[in-house]
PDB file of C-alpha atoms in Angstrom:
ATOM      1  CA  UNK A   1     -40.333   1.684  31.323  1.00  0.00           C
ATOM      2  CA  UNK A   2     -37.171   4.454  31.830  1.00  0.00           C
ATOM      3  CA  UNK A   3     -34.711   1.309  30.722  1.00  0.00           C
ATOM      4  CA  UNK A   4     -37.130   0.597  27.464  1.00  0.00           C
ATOM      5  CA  UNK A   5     -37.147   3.989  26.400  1.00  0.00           C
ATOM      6  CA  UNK A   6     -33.549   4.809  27.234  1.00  0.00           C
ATOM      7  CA  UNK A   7     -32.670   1.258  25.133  1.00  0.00           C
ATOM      8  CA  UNK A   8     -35.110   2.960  21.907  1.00  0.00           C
ATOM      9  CA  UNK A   9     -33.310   6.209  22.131  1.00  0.00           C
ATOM     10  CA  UNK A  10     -29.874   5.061  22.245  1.00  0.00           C
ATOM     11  CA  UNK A  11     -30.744   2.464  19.250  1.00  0.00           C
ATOM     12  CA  UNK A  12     -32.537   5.355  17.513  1.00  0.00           C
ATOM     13  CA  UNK A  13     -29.466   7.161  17.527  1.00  0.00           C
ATOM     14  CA  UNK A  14     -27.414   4.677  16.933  1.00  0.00           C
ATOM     15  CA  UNK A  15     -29.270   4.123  13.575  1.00  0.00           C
ATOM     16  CA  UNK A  16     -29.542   7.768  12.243  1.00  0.00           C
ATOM     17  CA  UNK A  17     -25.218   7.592  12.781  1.00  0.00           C
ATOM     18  CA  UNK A  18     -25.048   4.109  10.821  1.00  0.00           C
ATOM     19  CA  UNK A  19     -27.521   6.287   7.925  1.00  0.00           C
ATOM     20  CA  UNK A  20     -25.465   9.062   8.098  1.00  0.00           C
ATOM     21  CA  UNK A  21     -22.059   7.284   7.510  1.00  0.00           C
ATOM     22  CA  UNK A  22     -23.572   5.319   5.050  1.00  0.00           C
ATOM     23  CA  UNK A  23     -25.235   8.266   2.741  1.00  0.00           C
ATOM     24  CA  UNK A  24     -21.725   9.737   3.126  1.00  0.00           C
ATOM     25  CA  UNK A  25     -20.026   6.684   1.792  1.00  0.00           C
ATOM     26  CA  UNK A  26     -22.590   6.841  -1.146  1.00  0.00           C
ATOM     27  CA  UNK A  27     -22.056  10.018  -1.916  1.00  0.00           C
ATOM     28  CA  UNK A  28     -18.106   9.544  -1.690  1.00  0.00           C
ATOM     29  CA  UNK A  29     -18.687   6.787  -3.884  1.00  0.00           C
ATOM     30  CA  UNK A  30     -20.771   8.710  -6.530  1.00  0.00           C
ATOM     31  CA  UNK A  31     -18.282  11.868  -6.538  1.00  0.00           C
ATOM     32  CA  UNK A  32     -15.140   9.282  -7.654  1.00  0.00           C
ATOM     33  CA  UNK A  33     -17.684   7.353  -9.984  1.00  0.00           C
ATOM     34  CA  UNK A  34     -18.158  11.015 -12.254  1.00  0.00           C
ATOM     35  CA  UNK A  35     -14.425  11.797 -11.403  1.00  0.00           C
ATOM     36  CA  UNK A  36     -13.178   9.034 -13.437  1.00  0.00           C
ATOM     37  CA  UNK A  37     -14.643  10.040 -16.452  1.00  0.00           C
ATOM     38  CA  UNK A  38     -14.145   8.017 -19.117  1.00  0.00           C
ATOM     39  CA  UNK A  39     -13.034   5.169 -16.999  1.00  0.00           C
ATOM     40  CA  UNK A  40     -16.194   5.031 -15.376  1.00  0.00           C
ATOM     41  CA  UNK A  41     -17.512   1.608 -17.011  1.00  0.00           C
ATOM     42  CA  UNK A  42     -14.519  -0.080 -15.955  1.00  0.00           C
ATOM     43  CA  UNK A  43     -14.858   0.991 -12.231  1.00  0.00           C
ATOM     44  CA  UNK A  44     -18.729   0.124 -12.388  1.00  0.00           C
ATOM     45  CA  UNK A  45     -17.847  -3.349 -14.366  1.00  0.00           C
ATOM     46  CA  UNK A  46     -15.388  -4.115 -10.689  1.00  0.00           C
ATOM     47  CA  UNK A  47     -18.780  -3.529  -8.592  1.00  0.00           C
ATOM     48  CA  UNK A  48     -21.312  -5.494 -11.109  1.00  0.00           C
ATOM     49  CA  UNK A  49     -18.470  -8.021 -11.090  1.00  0.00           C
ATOM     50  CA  UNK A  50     -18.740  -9.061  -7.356  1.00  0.00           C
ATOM     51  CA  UNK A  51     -23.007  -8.594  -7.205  1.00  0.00           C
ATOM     52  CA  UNK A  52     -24.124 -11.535  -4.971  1.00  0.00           C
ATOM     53  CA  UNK A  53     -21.145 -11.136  -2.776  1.00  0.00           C
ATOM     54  CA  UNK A  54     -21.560  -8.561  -0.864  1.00  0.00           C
ATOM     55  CA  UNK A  55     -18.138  -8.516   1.138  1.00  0.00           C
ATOM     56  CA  UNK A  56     -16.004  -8.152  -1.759  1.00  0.00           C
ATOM     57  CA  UNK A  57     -18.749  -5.809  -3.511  1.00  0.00           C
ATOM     58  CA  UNK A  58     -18.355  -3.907  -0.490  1.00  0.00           C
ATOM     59  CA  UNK A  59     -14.398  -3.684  -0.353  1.00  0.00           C
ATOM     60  CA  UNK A  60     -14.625  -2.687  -4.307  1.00  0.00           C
ATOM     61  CA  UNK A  61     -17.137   0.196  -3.196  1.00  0.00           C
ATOM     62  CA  UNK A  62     -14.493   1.090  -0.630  1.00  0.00           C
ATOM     63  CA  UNK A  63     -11.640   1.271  -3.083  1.00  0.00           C
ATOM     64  CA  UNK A  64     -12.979   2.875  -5.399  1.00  0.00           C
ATOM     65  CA  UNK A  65     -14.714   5.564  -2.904  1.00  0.00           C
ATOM     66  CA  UNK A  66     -10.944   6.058  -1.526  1.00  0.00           C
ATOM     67  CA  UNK A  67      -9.350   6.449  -5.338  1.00  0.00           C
ATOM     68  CA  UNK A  68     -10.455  10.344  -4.842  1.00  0.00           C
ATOM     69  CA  UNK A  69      -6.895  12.203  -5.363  1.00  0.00           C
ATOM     70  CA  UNK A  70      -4.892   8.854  -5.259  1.00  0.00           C
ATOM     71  CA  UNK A  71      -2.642   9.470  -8.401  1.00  0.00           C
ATOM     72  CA  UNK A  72       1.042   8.128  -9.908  1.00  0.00           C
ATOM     73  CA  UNK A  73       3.639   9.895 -12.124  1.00  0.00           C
ATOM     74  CA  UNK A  74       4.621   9.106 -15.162  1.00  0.00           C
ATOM     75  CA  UNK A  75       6.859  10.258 -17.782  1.00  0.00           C
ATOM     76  CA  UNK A  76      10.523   9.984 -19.370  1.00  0.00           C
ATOM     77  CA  UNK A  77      12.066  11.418 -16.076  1.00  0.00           C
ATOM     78  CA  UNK A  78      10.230   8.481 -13.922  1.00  0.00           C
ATOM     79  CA  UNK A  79      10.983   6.127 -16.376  1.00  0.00           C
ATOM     80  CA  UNK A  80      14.986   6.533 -16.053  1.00  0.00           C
ATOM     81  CA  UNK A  81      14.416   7.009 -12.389  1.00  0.00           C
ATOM     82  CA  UNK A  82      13.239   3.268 -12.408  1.00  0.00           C
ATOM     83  CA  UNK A  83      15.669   1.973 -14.469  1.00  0.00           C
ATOM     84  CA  UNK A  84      18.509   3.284 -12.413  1.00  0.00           C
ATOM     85  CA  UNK A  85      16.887   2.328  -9.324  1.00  0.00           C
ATOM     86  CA  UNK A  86      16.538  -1.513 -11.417  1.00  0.00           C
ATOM     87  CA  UNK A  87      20.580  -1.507 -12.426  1.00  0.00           C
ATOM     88  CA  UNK A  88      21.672  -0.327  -9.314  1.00  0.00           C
ATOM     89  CA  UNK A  89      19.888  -3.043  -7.410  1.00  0.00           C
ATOM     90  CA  UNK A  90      21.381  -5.856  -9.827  1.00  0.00           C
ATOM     91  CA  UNK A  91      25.114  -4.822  -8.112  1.00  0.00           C
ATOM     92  CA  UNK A  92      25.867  -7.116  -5.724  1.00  0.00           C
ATOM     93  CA  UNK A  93      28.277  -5.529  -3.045  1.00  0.00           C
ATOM     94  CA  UNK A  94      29.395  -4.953   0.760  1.00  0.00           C
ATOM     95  CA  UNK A  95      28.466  -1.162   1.040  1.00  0.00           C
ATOM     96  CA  UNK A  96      26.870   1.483  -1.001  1.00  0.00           C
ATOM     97  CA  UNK A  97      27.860   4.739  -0.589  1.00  0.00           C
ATOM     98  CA  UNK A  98      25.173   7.658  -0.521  1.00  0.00           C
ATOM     99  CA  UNK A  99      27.425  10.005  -1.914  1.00  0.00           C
ATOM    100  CA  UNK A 100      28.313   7.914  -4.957  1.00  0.00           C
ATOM    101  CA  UNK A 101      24.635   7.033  -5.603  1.00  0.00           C
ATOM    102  CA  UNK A 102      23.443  10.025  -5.272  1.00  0.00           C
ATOM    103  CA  UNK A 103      25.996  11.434  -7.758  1.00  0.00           C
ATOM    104  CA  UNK A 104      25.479   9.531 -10.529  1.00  0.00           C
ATOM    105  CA  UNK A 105      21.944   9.981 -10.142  1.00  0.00           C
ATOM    106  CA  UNK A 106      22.104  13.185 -10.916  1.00  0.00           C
ATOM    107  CA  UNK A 107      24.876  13.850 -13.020  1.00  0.00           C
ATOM    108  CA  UNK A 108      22.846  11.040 -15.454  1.00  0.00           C
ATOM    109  CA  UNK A 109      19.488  12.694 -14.876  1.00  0.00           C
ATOM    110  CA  UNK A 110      21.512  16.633 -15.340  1.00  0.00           C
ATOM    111  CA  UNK A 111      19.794  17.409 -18.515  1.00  0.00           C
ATOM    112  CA  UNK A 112      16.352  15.334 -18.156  1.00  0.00           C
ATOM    113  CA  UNK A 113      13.414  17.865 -18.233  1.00  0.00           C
ATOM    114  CA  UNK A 114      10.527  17.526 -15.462  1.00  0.00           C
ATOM    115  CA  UNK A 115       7.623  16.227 -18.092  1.00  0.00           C
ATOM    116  CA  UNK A 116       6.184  13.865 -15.292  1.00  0.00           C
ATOM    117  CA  UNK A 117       2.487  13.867 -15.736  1.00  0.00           C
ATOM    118  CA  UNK A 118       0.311  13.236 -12.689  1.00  0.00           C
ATOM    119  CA  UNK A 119      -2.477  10.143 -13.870  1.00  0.00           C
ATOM    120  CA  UNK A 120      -5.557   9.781 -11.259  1.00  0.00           C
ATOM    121  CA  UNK A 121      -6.081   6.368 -10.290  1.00  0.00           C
ATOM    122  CA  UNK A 122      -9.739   6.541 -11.286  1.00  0.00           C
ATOM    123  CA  UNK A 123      -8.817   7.340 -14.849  1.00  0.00           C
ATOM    124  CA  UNK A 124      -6.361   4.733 -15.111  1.00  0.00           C
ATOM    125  CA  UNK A 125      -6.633   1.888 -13.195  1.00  0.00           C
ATOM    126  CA  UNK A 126      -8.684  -1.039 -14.976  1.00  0.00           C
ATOM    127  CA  UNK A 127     -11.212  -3.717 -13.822  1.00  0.00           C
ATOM    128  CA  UNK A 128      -9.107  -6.264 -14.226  1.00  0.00           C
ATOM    129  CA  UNK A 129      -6.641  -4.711 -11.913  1.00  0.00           C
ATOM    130  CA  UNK A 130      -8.764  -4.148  -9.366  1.00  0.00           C
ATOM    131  CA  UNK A 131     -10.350  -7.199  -9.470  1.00  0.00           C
ATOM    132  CA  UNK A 132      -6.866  -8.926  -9.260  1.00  0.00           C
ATOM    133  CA  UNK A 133      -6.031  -6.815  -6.025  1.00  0.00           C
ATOM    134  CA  UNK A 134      -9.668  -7.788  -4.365  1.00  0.00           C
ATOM    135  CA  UNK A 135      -9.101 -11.340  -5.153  1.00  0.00           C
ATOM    136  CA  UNK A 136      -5.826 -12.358  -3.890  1.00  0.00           C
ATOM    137  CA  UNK A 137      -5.862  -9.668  -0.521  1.00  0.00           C
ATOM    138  CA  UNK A 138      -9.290 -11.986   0.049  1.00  0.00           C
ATOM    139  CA  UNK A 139      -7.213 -15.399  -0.353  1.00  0.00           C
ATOM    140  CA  UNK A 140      -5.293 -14.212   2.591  1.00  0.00           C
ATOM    141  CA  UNK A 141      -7.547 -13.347   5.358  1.00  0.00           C
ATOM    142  CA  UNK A 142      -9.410 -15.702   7.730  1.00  0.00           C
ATOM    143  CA  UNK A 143      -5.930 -16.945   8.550  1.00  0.00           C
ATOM    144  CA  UNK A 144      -4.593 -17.606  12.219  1.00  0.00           C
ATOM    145  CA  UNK A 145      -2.926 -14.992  11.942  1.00  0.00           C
ATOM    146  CA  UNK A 146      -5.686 -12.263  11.159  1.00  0.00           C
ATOM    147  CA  UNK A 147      -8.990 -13.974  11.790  1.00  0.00           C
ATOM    148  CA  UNK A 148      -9.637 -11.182  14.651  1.00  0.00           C
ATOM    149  CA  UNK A 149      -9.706  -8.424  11.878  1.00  0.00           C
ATOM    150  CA  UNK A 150     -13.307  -7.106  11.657  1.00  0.00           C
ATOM    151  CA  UNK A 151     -14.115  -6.328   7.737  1.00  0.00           C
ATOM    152  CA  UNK A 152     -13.548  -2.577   7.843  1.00  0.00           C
ATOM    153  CA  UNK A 153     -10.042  -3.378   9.585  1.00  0.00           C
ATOM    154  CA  UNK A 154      -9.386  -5.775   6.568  1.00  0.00           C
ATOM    155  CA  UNK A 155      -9.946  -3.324   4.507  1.00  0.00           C
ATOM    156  CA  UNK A 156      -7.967  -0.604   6.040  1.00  0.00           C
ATOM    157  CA  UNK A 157      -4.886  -2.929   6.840  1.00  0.00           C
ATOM    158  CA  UNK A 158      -4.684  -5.816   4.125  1.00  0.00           C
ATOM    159  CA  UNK A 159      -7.071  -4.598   0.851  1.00  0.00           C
ATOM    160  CA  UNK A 160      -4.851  -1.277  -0.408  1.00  0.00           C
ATOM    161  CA  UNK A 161      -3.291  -2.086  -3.429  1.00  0.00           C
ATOM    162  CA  UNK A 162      -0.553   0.735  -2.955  1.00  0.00           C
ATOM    163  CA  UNK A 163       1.346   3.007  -0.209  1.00  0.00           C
ATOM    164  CA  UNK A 164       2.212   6.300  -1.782  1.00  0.00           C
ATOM    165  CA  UNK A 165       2.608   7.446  -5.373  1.00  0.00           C
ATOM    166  CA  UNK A 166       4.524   4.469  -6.777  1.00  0.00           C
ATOM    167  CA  UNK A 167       3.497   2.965  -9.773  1.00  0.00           C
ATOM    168  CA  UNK A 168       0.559   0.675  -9.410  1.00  0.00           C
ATOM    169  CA  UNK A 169       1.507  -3.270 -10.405  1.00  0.00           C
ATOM    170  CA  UNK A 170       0.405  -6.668  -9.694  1.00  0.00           C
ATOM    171  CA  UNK A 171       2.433  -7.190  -6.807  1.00  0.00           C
ATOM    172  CA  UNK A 172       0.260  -9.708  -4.340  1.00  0.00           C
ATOM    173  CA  UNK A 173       1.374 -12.760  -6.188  1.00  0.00           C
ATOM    174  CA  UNK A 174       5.226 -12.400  -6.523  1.00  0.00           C
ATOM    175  CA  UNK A 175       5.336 -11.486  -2.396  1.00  0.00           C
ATOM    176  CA  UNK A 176       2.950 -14.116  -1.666  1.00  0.00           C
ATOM    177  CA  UNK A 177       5.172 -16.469  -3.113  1.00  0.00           C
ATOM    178  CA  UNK A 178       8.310 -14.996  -1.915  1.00  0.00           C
ATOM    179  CA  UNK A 179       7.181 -15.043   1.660  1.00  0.00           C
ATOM    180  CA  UNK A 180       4.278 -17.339   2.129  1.00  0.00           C
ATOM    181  CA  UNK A 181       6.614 -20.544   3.390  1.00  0.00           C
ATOM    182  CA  UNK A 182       7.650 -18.665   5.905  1.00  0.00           C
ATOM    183  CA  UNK A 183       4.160 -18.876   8.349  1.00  0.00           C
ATOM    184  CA  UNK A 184       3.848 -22.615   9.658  1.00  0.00           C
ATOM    185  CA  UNK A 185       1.199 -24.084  11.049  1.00  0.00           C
ATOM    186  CA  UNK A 186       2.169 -23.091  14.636  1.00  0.00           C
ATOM    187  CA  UNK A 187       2.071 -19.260  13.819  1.00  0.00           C
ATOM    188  CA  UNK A 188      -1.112 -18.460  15.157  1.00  0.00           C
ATOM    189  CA  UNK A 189      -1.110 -14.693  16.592  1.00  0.00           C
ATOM    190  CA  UNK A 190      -0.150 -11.753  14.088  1.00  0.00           C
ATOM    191  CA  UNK A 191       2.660 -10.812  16.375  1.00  0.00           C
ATOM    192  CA  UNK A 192       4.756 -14.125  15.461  1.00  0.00           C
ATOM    193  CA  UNK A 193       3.496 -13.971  12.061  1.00  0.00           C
ATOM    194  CA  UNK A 194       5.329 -10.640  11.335  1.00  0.00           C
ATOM    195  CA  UNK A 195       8.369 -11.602  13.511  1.00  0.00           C
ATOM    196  CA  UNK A 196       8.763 -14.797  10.863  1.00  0.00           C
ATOM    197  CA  UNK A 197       8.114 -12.463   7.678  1.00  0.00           C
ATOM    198  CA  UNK A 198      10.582  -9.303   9.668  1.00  0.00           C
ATOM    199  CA  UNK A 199      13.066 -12.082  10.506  1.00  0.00           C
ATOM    200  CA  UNK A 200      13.816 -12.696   7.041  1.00  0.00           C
ATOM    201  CA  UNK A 201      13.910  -9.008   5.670  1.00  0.00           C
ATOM    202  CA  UNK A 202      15.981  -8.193   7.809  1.00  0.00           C
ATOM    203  CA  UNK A 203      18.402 -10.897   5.769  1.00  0.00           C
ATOM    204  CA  UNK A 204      18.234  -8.496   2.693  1.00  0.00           C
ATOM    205  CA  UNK A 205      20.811  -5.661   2.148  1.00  0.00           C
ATOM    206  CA  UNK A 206      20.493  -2.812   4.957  1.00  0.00           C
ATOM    207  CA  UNK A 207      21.932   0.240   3.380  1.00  0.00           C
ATOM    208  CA  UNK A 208      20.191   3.400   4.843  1.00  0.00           C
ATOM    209  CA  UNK A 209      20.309   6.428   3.312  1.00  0.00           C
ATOM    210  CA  UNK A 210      19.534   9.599   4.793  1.00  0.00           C
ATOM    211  CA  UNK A 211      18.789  11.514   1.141  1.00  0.00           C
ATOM    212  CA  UNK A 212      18.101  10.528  -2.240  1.00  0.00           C
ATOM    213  CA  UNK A 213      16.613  12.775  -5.138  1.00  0.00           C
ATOM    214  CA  UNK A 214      14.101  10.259  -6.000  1.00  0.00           C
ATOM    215  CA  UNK A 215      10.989  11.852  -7.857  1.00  0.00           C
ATOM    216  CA  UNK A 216       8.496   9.148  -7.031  1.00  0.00           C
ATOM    217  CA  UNK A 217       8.371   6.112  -4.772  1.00  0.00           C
ATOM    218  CA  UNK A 218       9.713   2.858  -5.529  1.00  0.00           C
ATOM    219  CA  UNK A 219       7.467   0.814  -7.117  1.00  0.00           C
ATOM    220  CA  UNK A 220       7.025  -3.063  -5.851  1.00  0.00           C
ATOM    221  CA  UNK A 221       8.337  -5.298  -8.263  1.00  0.00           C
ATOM    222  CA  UNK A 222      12.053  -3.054  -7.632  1.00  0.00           C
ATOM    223  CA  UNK A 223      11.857  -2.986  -3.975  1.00  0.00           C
ATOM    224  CA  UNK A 224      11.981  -6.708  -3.623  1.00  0.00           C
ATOM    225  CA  UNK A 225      15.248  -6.341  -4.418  1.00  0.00           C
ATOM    226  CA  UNK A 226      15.530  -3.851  -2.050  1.00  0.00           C
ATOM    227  CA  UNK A 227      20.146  -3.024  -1.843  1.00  0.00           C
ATOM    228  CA  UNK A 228      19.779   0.503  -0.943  1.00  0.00           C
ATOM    229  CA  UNK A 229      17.276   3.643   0.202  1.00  0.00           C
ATOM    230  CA  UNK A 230      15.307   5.930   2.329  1.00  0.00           C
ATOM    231  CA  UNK A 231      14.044   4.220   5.436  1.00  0.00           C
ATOM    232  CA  UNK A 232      10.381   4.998   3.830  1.00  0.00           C
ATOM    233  CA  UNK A 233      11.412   2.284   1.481  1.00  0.00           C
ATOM    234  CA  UNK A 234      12.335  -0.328   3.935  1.00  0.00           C
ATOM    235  CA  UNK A 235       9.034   0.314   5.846  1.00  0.00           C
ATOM    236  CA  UNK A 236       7.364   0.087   2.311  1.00  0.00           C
ATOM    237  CA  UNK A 237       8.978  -3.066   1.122  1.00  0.00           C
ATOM    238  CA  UNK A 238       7.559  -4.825   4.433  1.00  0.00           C
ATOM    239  CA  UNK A 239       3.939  -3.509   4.070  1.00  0.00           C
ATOM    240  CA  UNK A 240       4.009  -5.258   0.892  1.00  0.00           C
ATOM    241  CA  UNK A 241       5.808  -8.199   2.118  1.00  0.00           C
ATOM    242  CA  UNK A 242       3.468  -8.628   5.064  1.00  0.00           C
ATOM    243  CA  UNK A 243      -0.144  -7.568   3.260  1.00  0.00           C
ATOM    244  CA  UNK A 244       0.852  -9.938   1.069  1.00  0.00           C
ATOM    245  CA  UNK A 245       0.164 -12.765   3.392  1.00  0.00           C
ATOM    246  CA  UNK A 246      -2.869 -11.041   5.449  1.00  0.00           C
ATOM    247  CA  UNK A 247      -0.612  -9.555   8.211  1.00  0.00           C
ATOM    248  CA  UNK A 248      -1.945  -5.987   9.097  1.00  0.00           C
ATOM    249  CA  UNK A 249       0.666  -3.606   8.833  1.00  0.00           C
ATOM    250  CA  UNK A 250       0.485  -0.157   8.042  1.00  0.00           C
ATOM    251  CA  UNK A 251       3.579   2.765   8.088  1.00  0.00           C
ATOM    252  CA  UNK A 252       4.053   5.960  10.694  1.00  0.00           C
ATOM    253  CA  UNK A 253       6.740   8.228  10.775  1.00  0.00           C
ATOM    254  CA  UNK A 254       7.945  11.286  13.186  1.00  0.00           C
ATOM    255  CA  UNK A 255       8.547  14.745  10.814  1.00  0.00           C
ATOM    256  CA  UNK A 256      11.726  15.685  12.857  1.00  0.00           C
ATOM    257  CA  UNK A 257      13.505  14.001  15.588  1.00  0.00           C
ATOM    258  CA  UNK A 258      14.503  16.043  19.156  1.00  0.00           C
ATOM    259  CA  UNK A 259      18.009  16.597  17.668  1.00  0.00           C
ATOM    260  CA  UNK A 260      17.745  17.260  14.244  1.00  0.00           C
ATOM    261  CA  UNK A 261      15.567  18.132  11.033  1.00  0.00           C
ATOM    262  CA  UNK A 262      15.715  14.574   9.755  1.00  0.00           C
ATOM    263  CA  UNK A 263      12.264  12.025   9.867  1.00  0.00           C
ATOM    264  CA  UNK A 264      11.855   8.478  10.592  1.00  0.00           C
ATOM    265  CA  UNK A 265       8.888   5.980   9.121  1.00  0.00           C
ATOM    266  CA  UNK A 266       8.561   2.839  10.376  1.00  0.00           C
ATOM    267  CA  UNK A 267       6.043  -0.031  10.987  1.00  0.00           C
ATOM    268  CA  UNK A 268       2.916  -0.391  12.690  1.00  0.00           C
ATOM    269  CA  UNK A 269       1.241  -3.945  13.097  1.00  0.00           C
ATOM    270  CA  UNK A 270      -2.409  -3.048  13.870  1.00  0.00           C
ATOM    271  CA  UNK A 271      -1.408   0.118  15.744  1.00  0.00           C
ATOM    272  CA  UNK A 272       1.591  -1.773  17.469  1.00  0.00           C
ATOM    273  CA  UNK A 273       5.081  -0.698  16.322  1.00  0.00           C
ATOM    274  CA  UNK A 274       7.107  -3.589  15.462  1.00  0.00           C
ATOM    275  CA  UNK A 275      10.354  -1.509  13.392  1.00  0.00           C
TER     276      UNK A 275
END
């Protein structure tokens, strides 16, 4: 009798926290649903557009619940910065020198006025992007290689369709295909799944730079052709590389190191650090 009513207490509980978290998630929800504004339809047209399934219906709620203060820059300012970032990776040689970089960056950029505008993602970012993003992280788990993730860690370590405040693209596709060959059929654990996809970054330029005066983040479709940059950027370039074939990978850094002012990011594979 003790053991039955223990069991009803404990499930009791155990219900009211599941109501809780769920009322929360609704509200959440409904608070970036009237923060989008104008863009509203389109969010609600990326939830009508996956009613019946309920997984990916559920992993558009959770985007769209997580949009709150998510934003990108834009302007003439950002603009140049990307298409020095694009020329400079198009040179092809042994070293790059910080110094140099860093130089012309700024003596090209001297007279350009900070007019970068700050756009929220939830009054900006369409249905068809979303549903894009939704679609093609889906097409890449259930693999060997991730099958263990539970749904909430699929949508915490493979679903996000960006890192920081770089530009938002289609980027799924072009690192699917650039990195997809590489996982055989004998790759069946995430570790050796990420050691094939690292193995091969590791083959691109490795130019490290301890500063750069960059007023945004890379965005994707530049960083695959990665030369140069902050470490941040290498540990971006292989979150996309690896979501981009269902291999759970997130970023942590350290603010200073023992010896100096400097910080470090690097990769996590499900909470495991693999660079």
């Amino acid at each position: 009798m003790k053991l039955n009513l223990f069991a009803t207490i404990v499930l009791g509980l155990y219900l009211f926290l599941l109501s809780g978290c769920s009322n929360t998630n609704n509200r959440q929800l409904e608070l970036a649903l009237q923060t989008a504004g104008n863009n509203r339809q389109q969010l609600e047209k990326v939830i009508q557009h996956y009613q019946g399934d309920k997984q990916k219906e559920d992993a558009a709620r959770f985007l769209i619940r997580n949009m709150l203060g998510k934003y990108y820059q834009e302007g003439d300012r950002i603009d140049k910065f990307h298409q020095f970032i694009d020329s400079a990776y198009q040179i092809k040689q042994e070293e790059y020198d910080q110094q140099t970089i860093n130089d012309t960056y700024r003596t090209n950029n001297k007279h350009q006025q900070d007019d970068a505008k700050q756009q929220a993602d939830l009054q900006q970012l369409n249905a068809n992007f979303l549903i894009t993003q939704i679609d093609a992280a889906f097409q890449v788990w259930q693999k060997p290689w991730n099958k263990h993730l539970s749904f909430d860690e699929f949508c915490e370590w493979i679903l996000p369709y960006r890192i920081g405040n770089e530009l938002p693209e289609i980027w799924r596709e072009e690192y699917y295909n650039a990195f997809s060959g590489l996982l055989t059929d004998s790759i069946l654990t995430t570790r050796d799944a990420c050691i094939a996809i690292n193995n091969e970054l590791i083959k691109l330029p490795i130019h490290v730079f301890n500063d750069f005066p960059k007023p945004a983040d890379i965005k994707p479709s530049s960083l695959i052709h990665i030369k140069f940059g902050l470490c941040g950027d290498y540990t971006n370039l292989a979150i996309y590389a690896m979501r981009s074939v269902g291999i759970p990978v997130t970023t942590g850094s350290i603010p200073h190191w023992g010896h100096s002012n400097n910080s470090h990011a690097f990769n996590l594979l499900n909470g495991e650090e693999v660079v």
